[in-house]
mmCIF file of C-alpha atoms and ligand atoms in Angstrom:
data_model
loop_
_atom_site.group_PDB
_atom_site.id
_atom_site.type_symbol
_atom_site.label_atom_id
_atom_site.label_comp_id
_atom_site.label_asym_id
_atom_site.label_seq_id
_atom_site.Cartn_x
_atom_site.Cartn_y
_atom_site.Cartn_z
ATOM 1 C CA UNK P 3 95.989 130.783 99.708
ATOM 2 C CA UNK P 4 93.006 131.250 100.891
ATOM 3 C CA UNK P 5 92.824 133.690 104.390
ATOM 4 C CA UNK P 6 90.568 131.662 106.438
ATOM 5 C CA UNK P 7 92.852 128.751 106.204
ATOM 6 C CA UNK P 8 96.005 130.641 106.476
ATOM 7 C CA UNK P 9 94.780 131.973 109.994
ATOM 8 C CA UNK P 10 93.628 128.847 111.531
ATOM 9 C CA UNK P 11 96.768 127.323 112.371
ATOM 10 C CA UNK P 12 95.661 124.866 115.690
ATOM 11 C CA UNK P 13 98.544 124.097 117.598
ATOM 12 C CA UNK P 14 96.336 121.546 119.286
ATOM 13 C CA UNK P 15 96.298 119.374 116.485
ATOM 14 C CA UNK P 16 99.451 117.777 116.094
ATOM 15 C CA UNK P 17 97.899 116.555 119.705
ATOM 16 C CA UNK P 18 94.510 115.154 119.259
ATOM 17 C CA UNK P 19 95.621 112.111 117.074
ATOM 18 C CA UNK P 20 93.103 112.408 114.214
ATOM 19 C CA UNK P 21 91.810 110.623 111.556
ATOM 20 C CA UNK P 22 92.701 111.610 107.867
ATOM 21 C CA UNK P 23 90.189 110.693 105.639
ATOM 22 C CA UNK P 24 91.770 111.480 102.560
ATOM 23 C CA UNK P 25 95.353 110.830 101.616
ATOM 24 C CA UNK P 26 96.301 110.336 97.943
ATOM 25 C CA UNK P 27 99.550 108.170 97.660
ATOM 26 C CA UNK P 28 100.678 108.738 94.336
ATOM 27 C CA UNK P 29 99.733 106.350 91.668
ATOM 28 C CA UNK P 30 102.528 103.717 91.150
ATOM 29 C CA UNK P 31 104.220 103.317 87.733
ATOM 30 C CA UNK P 32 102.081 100.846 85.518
ATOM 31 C CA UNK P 33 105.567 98.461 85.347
ATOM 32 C CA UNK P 34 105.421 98.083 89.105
ATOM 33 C CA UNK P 35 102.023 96.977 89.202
ATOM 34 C CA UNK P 36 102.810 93.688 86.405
ATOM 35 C CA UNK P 37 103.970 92.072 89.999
ATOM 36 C CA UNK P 38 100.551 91.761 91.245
ATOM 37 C CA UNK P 39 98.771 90.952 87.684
ATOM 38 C CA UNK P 40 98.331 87.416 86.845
ATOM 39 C CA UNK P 41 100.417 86.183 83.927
ATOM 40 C CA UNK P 42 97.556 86.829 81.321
ATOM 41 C CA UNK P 43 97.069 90.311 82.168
ATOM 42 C CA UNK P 44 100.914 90.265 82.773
ATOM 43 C CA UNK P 45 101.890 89.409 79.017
ATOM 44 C CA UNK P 46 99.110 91.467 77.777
ATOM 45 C CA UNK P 47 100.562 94.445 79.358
ATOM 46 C CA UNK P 48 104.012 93.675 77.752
ATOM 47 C CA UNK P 49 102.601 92.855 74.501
ATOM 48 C CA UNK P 50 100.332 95.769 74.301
ATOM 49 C CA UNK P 51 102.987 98.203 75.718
ATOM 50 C CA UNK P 52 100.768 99.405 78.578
ATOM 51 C CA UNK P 53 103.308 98.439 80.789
ATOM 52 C CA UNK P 54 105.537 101.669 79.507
ATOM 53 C CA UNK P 55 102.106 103.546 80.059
ATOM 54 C CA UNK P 56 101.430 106.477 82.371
ATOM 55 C CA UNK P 57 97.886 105.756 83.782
ATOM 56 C CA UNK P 58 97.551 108.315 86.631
ATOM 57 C CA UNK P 59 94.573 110.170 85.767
ATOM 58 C CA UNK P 60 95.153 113.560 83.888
ATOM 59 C CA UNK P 61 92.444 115.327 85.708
ATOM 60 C CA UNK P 62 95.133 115.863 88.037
ATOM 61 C CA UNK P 63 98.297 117.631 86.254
ATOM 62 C CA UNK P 64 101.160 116.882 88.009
ATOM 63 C CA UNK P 65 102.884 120.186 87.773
ATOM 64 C CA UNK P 66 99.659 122.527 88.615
ATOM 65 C CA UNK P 67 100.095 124.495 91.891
ATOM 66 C CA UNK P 68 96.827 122.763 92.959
ATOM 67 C CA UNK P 69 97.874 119.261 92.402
ATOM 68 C CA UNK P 70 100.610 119.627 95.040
ATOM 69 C CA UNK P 71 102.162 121.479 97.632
ATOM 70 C CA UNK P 72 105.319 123.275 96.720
ATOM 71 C CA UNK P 73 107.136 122.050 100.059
ATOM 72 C CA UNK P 74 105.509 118.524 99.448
ATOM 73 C CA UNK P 75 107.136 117.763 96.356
ATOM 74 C CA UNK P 76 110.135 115.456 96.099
ATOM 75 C CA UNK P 77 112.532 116.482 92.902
ATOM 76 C CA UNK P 78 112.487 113.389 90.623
ATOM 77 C CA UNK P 79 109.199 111.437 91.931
ATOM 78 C CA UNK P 80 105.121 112.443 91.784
ATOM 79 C CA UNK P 81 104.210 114.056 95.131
ATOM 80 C CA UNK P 82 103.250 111.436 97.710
ATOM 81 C CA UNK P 83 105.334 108.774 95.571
ATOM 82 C CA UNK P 84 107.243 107.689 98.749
ATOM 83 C CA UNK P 85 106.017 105.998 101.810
ATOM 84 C CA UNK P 86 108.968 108.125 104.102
ATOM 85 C CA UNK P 87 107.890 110.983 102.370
ATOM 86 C CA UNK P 88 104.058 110.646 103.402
ATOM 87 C CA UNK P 89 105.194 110.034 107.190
ATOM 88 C CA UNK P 90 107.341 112.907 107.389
ATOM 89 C CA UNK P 91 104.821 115.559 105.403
ATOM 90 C CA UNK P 92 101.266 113.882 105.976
ATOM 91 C CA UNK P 93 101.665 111.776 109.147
ATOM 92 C CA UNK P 94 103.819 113.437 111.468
ATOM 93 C CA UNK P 95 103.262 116.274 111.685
ATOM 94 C CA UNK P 96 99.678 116.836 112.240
ATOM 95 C CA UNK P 97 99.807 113.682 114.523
ATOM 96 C CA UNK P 98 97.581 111.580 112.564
ATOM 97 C CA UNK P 99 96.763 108.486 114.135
ATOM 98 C CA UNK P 100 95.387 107.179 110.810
ATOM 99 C CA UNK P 101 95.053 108.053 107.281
ATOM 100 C CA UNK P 102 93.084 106.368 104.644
ATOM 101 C CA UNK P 103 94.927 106.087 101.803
ATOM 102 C CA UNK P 104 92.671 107.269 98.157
ATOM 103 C CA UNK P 105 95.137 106.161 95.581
ATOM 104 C CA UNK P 106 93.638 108.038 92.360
ATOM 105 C CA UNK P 107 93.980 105.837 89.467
ATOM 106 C CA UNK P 108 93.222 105.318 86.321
ATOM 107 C CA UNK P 109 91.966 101.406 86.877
ATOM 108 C CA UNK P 110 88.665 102.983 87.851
ATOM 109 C CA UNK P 111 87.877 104.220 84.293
ATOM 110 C CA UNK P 112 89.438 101.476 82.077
ATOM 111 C CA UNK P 113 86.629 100.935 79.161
ATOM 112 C CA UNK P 114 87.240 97.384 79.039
ATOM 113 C CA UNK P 115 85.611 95.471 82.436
ATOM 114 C CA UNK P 116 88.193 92.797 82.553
ATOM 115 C CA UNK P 117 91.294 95.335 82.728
ATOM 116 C CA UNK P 118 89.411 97.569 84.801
ATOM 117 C CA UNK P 119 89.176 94.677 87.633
ATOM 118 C CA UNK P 120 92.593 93.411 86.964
ATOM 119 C CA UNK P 121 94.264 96.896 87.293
ATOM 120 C CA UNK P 122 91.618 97.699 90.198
ATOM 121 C CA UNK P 123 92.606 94.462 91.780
ATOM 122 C CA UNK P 124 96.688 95.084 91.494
ATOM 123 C CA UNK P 125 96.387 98.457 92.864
ATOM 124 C CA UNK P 126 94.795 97.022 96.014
ATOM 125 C CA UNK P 127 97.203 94.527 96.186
ATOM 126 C CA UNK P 128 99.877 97.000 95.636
ATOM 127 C CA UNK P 129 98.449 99.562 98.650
ATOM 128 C CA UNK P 130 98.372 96.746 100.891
ATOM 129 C CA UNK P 131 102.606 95.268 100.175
ATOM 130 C CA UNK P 132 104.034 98.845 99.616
ATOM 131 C CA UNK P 133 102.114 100.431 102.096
ATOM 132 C CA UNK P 134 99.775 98.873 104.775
ATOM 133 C CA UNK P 135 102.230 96.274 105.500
ATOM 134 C CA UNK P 136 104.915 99.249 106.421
ATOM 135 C CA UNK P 137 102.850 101.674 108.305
ATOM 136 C CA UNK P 138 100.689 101.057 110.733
ATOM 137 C CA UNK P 139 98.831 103.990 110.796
ATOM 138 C CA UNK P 140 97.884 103.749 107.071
ATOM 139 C CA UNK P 141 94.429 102.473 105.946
ATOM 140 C CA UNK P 142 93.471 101.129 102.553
ATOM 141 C CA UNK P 143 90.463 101.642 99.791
ATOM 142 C CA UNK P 144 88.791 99.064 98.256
ATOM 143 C CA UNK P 145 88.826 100.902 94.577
ATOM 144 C CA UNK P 146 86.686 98.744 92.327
ATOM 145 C CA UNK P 147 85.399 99.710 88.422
ATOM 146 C CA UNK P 148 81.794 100.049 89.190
ATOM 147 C CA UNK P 149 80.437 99.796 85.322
ATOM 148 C CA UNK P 150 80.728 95.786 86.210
ATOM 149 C CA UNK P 151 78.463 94.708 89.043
ATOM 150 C CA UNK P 152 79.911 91.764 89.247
ATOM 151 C CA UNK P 153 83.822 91.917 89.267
ATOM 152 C CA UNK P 154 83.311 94.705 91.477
ATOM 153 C CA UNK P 155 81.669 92.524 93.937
ATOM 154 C CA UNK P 156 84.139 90.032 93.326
ATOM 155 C CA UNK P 157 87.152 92.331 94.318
ATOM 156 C CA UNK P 158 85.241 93.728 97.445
ATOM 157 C CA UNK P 159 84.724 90.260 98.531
ATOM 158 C CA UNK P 160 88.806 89.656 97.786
ATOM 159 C CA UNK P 161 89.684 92.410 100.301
ATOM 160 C CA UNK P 162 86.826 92.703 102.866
ATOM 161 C CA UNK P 163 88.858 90.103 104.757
ATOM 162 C CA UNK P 164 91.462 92.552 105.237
ATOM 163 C CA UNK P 165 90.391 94.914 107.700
ATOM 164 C CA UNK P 166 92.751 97.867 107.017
ATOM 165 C CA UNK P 167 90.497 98.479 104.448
ATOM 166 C CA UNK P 168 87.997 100.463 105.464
ATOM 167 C CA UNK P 169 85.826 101.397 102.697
ATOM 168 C CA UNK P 170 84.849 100.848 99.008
ATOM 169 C CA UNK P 171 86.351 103.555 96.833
ATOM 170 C CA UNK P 172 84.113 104.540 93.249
ATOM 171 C CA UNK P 173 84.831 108.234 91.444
ATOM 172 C CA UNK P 174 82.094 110.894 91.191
ATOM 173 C CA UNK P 175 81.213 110.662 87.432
ATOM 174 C CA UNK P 176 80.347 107.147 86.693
ATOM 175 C CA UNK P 177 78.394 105.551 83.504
ATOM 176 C CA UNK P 178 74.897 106.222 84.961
ATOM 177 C CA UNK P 179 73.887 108.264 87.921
ATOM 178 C CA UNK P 180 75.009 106.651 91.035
ATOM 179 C CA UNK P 181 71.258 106.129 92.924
ATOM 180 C CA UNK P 182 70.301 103.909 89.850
ATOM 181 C CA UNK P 183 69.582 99.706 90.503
ATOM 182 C CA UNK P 184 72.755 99.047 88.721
ATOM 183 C CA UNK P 185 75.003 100.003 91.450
ATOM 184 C CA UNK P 186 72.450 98.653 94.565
ATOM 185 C CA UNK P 187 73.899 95.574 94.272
ATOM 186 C CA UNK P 188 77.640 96.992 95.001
ATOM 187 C CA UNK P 189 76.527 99.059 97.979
ATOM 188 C CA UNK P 190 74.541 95.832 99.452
ATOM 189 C CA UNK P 191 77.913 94.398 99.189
ATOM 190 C CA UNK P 192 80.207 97.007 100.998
ATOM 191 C CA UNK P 193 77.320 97.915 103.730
ATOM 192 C CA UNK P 194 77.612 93.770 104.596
ATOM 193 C CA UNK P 195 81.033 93.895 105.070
ATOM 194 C CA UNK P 196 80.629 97.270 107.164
ATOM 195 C CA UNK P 197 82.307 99.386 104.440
ATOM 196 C CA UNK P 198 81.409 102.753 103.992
ATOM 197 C CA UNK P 199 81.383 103.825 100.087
ATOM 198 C CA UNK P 200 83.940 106.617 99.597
ATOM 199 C CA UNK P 201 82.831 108.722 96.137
ATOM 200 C CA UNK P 202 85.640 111.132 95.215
ATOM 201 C CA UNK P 203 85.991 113.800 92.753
ATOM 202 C CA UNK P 204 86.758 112.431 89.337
ATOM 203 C CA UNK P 205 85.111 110.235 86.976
ATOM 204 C CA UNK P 206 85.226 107.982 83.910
ATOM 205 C CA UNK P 207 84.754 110.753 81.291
ATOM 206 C CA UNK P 208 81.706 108.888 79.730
ATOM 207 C CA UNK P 209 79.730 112.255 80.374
ATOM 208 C CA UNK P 210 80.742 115.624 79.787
ATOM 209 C CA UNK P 211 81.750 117.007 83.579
ATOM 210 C CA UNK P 212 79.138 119.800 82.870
ATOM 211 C CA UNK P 213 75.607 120.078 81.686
ATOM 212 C CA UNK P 214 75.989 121.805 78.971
ATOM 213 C CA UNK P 215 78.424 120.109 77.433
ATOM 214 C CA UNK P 216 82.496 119.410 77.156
ATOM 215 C CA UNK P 217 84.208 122.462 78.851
ATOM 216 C CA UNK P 218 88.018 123.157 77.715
ATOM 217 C CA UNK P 219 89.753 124.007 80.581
ATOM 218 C CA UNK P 220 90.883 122.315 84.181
ATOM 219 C CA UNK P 221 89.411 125.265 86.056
ATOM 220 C CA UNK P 222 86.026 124.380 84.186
ATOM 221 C CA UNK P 223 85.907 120.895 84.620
ATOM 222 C CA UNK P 224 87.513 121.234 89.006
ATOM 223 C CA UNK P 225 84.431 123.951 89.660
ATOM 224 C CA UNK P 226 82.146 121.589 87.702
ATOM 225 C CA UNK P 227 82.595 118.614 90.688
ATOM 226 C CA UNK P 228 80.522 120.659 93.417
ATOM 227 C CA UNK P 229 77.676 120.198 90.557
ATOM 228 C CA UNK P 230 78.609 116.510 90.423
ATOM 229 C CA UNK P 231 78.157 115.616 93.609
ATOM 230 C CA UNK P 232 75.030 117.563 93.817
ATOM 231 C CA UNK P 233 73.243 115.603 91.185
ATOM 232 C CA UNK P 234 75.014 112.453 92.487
ATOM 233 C CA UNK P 235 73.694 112.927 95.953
ATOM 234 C CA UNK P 236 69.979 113.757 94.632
ATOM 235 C CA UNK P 237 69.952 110.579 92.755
ATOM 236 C CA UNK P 238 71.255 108.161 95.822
ATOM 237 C CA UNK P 239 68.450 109.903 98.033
ATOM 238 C CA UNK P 240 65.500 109.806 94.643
ATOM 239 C CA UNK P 241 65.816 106.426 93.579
ATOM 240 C CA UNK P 242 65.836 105.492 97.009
ATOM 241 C CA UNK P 243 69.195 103.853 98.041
ATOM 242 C CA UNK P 244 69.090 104.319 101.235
ATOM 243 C CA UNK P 245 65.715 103.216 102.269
ATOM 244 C CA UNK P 246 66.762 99.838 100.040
ATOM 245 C CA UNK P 247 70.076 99.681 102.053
ATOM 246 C CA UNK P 248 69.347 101.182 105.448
ATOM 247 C CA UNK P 249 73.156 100.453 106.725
ATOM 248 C CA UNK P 250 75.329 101.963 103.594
ATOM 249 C CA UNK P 251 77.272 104.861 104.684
ATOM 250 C CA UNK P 252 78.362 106.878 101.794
ATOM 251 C CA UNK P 253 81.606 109.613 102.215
ATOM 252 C CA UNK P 254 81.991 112.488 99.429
ATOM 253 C CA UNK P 255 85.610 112.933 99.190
ATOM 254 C CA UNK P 256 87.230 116.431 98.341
ATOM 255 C CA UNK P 257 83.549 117.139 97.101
ATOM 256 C CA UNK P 258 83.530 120.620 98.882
ATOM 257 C CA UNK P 259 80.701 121.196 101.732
ATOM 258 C CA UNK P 260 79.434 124.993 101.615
ATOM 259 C CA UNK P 261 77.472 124.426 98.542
ATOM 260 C CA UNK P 262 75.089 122.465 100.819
ATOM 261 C CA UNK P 263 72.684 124.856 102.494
ATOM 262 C CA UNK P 264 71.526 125.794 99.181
ATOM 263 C CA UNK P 265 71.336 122.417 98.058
ATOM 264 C CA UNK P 266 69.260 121.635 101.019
ATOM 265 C CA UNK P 267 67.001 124.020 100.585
ATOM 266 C CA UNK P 268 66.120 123.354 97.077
ATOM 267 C CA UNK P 269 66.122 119.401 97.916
ATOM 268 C CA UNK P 270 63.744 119.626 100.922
ATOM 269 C CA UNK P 271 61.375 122.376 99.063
ATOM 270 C CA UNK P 272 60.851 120.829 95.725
ATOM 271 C CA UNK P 273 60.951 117.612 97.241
ATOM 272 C CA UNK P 274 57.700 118.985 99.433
ATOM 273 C CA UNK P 275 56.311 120.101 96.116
ATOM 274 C CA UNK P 276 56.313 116.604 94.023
ATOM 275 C CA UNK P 277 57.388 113.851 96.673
ATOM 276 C CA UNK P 278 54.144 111.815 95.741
ATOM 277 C CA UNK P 279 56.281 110.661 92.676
ATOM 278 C CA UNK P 280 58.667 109.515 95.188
ATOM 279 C CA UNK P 281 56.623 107.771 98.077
ATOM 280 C CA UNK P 282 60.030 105.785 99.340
ATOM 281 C CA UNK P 283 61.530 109.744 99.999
ATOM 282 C CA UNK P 284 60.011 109.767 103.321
ATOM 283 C CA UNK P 285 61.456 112.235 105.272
ATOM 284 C CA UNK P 286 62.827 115.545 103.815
ATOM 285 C CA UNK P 287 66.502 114.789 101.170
ATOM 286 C CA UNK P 288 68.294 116.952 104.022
ATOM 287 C CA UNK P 289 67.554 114.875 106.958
ATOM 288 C CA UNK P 290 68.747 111.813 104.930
ATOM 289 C CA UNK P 291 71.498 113.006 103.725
ATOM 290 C CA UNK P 292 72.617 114.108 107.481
ATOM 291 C CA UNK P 293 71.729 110.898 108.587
ATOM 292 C CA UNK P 294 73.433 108.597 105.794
ATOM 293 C CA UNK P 295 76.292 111.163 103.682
ATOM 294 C CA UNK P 296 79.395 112.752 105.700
ATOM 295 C CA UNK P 297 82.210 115.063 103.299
ATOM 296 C CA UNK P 298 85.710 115.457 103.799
ATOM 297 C CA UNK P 299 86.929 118.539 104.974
ATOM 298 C CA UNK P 300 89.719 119.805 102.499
ATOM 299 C CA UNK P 301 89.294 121.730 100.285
ATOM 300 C CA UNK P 302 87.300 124.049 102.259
ATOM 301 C CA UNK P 303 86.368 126.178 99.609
ATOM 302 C CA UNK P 304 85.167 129.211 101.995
ATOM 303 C CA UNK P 305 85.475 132.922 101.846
ATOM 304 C CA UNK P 306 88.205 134.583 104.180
ATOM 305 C CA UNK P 307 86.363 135.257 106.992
ATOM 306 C CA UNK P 308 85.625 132.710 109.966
ATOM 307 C CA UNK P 309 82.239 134.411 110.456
ATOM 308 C CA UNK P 310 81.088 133.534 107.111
ATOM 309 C CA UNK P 311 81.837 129.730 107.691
ATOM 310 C CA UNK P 312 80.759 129.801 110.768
ATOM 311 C CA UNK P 313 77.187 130.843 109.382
ATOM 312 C CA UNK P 314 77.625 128.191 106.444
ATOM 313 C CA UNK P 315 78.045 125.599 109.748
ATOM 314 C CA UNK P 316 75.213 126.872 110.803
ATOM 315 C CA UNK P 317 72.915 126.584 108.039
ATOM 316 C CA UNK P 318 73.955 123.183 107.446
ATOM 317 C CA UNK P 319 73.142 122.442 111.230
ATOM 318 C CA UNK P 320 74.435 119.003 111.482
ATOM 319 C CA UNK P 321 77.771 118.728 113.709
ATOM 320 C CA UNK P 322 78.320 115.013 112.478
ATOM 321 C CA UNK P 323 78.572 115.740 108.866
ATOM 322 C CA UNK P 324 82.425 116.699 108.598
ATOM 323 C CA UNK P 325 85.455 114.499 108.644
ATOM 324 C CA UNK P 326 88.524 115.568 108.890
ATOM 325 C CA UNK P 327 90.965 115.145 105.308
ATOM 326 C CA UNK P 328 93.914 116.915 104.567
ATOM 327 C CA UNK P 329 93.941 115.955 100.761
ATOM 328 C CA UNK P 330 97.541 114.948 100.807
ATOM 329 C CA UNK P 331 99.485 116.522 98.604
ATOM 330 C CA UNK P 332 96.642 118.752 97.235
ATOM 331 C CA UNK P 333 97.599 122.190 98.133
ATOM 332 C CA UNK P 334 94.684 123.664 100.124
ATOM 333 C CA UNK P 335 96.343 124.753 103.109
ATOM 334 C CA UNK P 336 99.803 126.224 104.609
ATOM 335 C CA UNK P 337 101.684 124.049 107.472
ATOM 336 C CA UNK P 338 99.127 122.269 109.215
ATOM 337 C CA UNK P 339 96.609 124.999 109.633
ATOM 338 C CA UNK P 340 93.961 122.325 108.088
ATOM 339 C CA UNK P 341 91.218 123.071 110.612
ATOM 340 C CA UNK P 342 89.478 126.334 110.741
ATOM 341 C CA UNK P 343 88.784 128.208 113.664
ATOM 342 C CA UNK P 344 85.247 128.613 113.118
ATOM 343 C CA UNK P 345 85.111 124.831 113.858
ATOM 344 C CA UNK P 346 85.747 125.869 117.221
ATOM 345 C CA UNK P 347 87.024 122.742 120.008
ATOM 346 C CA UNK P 348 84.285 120.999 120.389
ATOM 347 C CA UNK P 349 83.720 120.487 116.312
ATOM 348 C CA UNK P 350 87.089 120.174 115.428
ATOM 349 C CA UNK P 351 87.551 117.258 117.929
ATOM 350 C CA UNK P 352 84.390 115.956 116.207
ATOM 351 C CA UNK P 353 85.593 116.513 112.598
ATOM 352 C CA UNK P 354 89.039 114.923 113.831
ATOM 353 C CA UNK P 355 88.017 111.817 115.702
ATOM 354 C CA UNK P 356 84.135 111.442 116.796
ATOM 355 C CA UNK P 357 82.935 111.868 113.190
ATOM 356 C CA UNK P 358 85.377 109.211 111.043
ATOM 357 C CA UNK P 359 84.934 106.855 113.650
ATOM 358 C CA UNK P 360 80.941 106.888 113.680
ATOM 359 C CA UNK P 361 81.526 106.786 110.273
ATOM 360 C CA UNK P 362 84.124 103.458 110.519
ATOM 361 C CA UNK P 363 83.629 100.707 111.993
ATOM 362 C CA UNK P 364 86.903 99.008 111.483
ATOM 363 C CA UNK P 365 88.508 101.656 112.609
ATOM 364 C CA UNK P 366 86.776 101.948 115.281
ATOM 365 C CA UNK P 367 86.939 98.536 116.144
ATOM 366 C CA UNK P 368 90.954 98.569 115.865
ATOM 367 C CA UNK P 369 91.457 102.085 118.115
ATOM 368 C CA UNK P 370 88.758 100.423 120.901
ATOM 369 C CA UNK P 371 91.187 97.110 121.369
ATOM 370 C CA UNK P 372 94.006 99.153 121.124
ATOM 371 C CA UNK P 373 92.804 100.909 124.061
ATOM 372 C CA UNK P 374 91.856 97.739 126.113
ATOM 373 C CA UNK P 375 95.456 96.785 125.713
HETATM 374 ZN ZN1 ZN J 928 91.127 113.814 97.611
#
């Protein structure tokens, strides 16, 4: 695995009681979901046969060395299938004092809206019986279908009651680019409820993952994401999301971070060179993004020496940008040498705590009266 990672075992961290942004419990089997559909969707599942259906997504194969640690697997179940299992591998032992759970489904990219929102809706129901109800250090997604504006509304307005969840959860490649009106509506939604909107890697498949068309091969379409999100965050700072919704908070998950000083730099020059097409871009793309975009940390896809990310830090000259993920059970890492030490203390304790809970509320809220106790 990669050196830089490998080196930067912190014995500290198991400590500091950090917050894990991203934590993928493992899909549940489509027959234990029909206990949290309603009885149309229920008999339509049996009828249809979806019920015998696997619909994890297949972006992620379950076998590749990437999809999950070798010591994380559990003979007989996906990685990450078991709630003991995620305490004693993600929890534990890097002292997390809360994780929010990213359950990667296939819900999100249903092409019918109706089943979309039903499956989107059991899932969430599902994450909060199986698993927020047993551990208290587990927090919950809000995943919603975003190609319907309105039953994703409705489902955000189901769980935004429920305050272990602690942000809306959309995938990367979506039907249209993710700045345009379409989706405004959605983010007005989570920003009132205080919900940050979490856009992981992964999409619907409507689009070819790269430019230039369908690629073959999972290495093609994985290296394609950083290109994703790039496009993805030009088009929430263009069409000018966030001066709509001052308040949204949006989190790229497991979208990668060194590509940024480049993408800054393009950003803030060409925006300098055309920005009267774009009057509502007031300030320069980077300074928004800084101000309204954080990215998981893992994977940190870095070269071996901590110099060299240390400089990449420093070009991208925001310390509030970075919060801290383990990917759980993507294999990025050895032991819990998640943190780099080019982060240095200060940072890391940033990355770990500071930064997740500027960037949530509720969690924020919950670790503040916990303290008052
Ligand atoms: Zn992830």
């Amino acid at each position: 695995m990669n050196e830089i990672v490998r080196s930067l075992e912190t014995p500290a961290l198991s400590t500091l009681g950090g917050i894990d942004c991203d934590v993928h419990p493992a899909p549940p089997p489509t027959a234990a979901l029909l206990a949290y559909l309603d009885e149309y969707w229920r008999e339509t599942f049996v009828m249809r046969g979806v019920d015998r259906l696997s619909l994890a997504m297949t972006a992620s194969p379950p076998r590749a060395p990437i999809n999950a640690r070798p010591d994380w697997r559990v003979e007989g179940t996906p990685a990450g299938a078991m709630l003991e299992t995620v305490r004693a591998q993600a929890l534990d032992p890097f002292g997390t004092r809360i994780a929010i759970c990213n359950p990667l489904h296939g819900a999100m990219i249903m092409h019918s809206d109706d089943m979309a929102a039903a499956l989107c809706g059991a899932v969430n129901e599902w994450l909060a019986r199986e698993w927020l109800d047993k551990e208290p250090r587990l927090r919950g997604s809000i995943m919603i279908s975003a190609q319907n504006t309105e039953l994703a509304i409705a489902e955000i307005e189901r769980r935004a009651g429920d305050r272990r969840f602690v942000q809306v959860l959309i995938l990367a490649q979506n039907d249209e680019p993710l700045g345009r009106r379409r989706y405004w509506p959605i983010y007005e939604a989570a920003a009132r409820h205080g919900l940050p909107v979490c856009v992981h890697a992964g999409g619907s498949a409507r689009h070819a993952p790269t430019a230039t068309g369908w690629p073959s091969y999972f290495v093609e379409a994985h290296v394609a994401q950083a290109a994703i999100f790039e496009s993805q965050l030009l088009s929430l700072v263009s069409e000018g999301v966030f001066a709509k919704i001052p308040d949204l908070k949006i989190v790229f998950a497991e979208a990668g971070f060194t590509w940024l000083p480049s993408f800054f730099w393009r950003a803030d020059k060409t925006w300098r060179g055309v920005r009267a097409e774009t009057p509502w871009v007031k300030e320069p793309p980077s300074d928004i993004v800084k101000r309204h975009v954080r990215f998981t940390l893992q994977p940190v896809e870095a070269p071996p020496e901590p110099d060299a990310l240390a400089r990449t830090l420093d070009h991208i000259a925001c310390d509030d940008i970075l919060l801290f993920s383990t990917d759980y059970p993507h294999w990025h890492f050895e032991g819990t040498a998640a943190l780099s030490a080019a982060f240095g203390e200060t940072l890391a304790k940033k990355i770990l705590i500071d930064n997740p809970l500027a960037t949530y509320p509720r969690i924020a809220a919950d670790l503040s009266t916990e303290a008052a106790r």
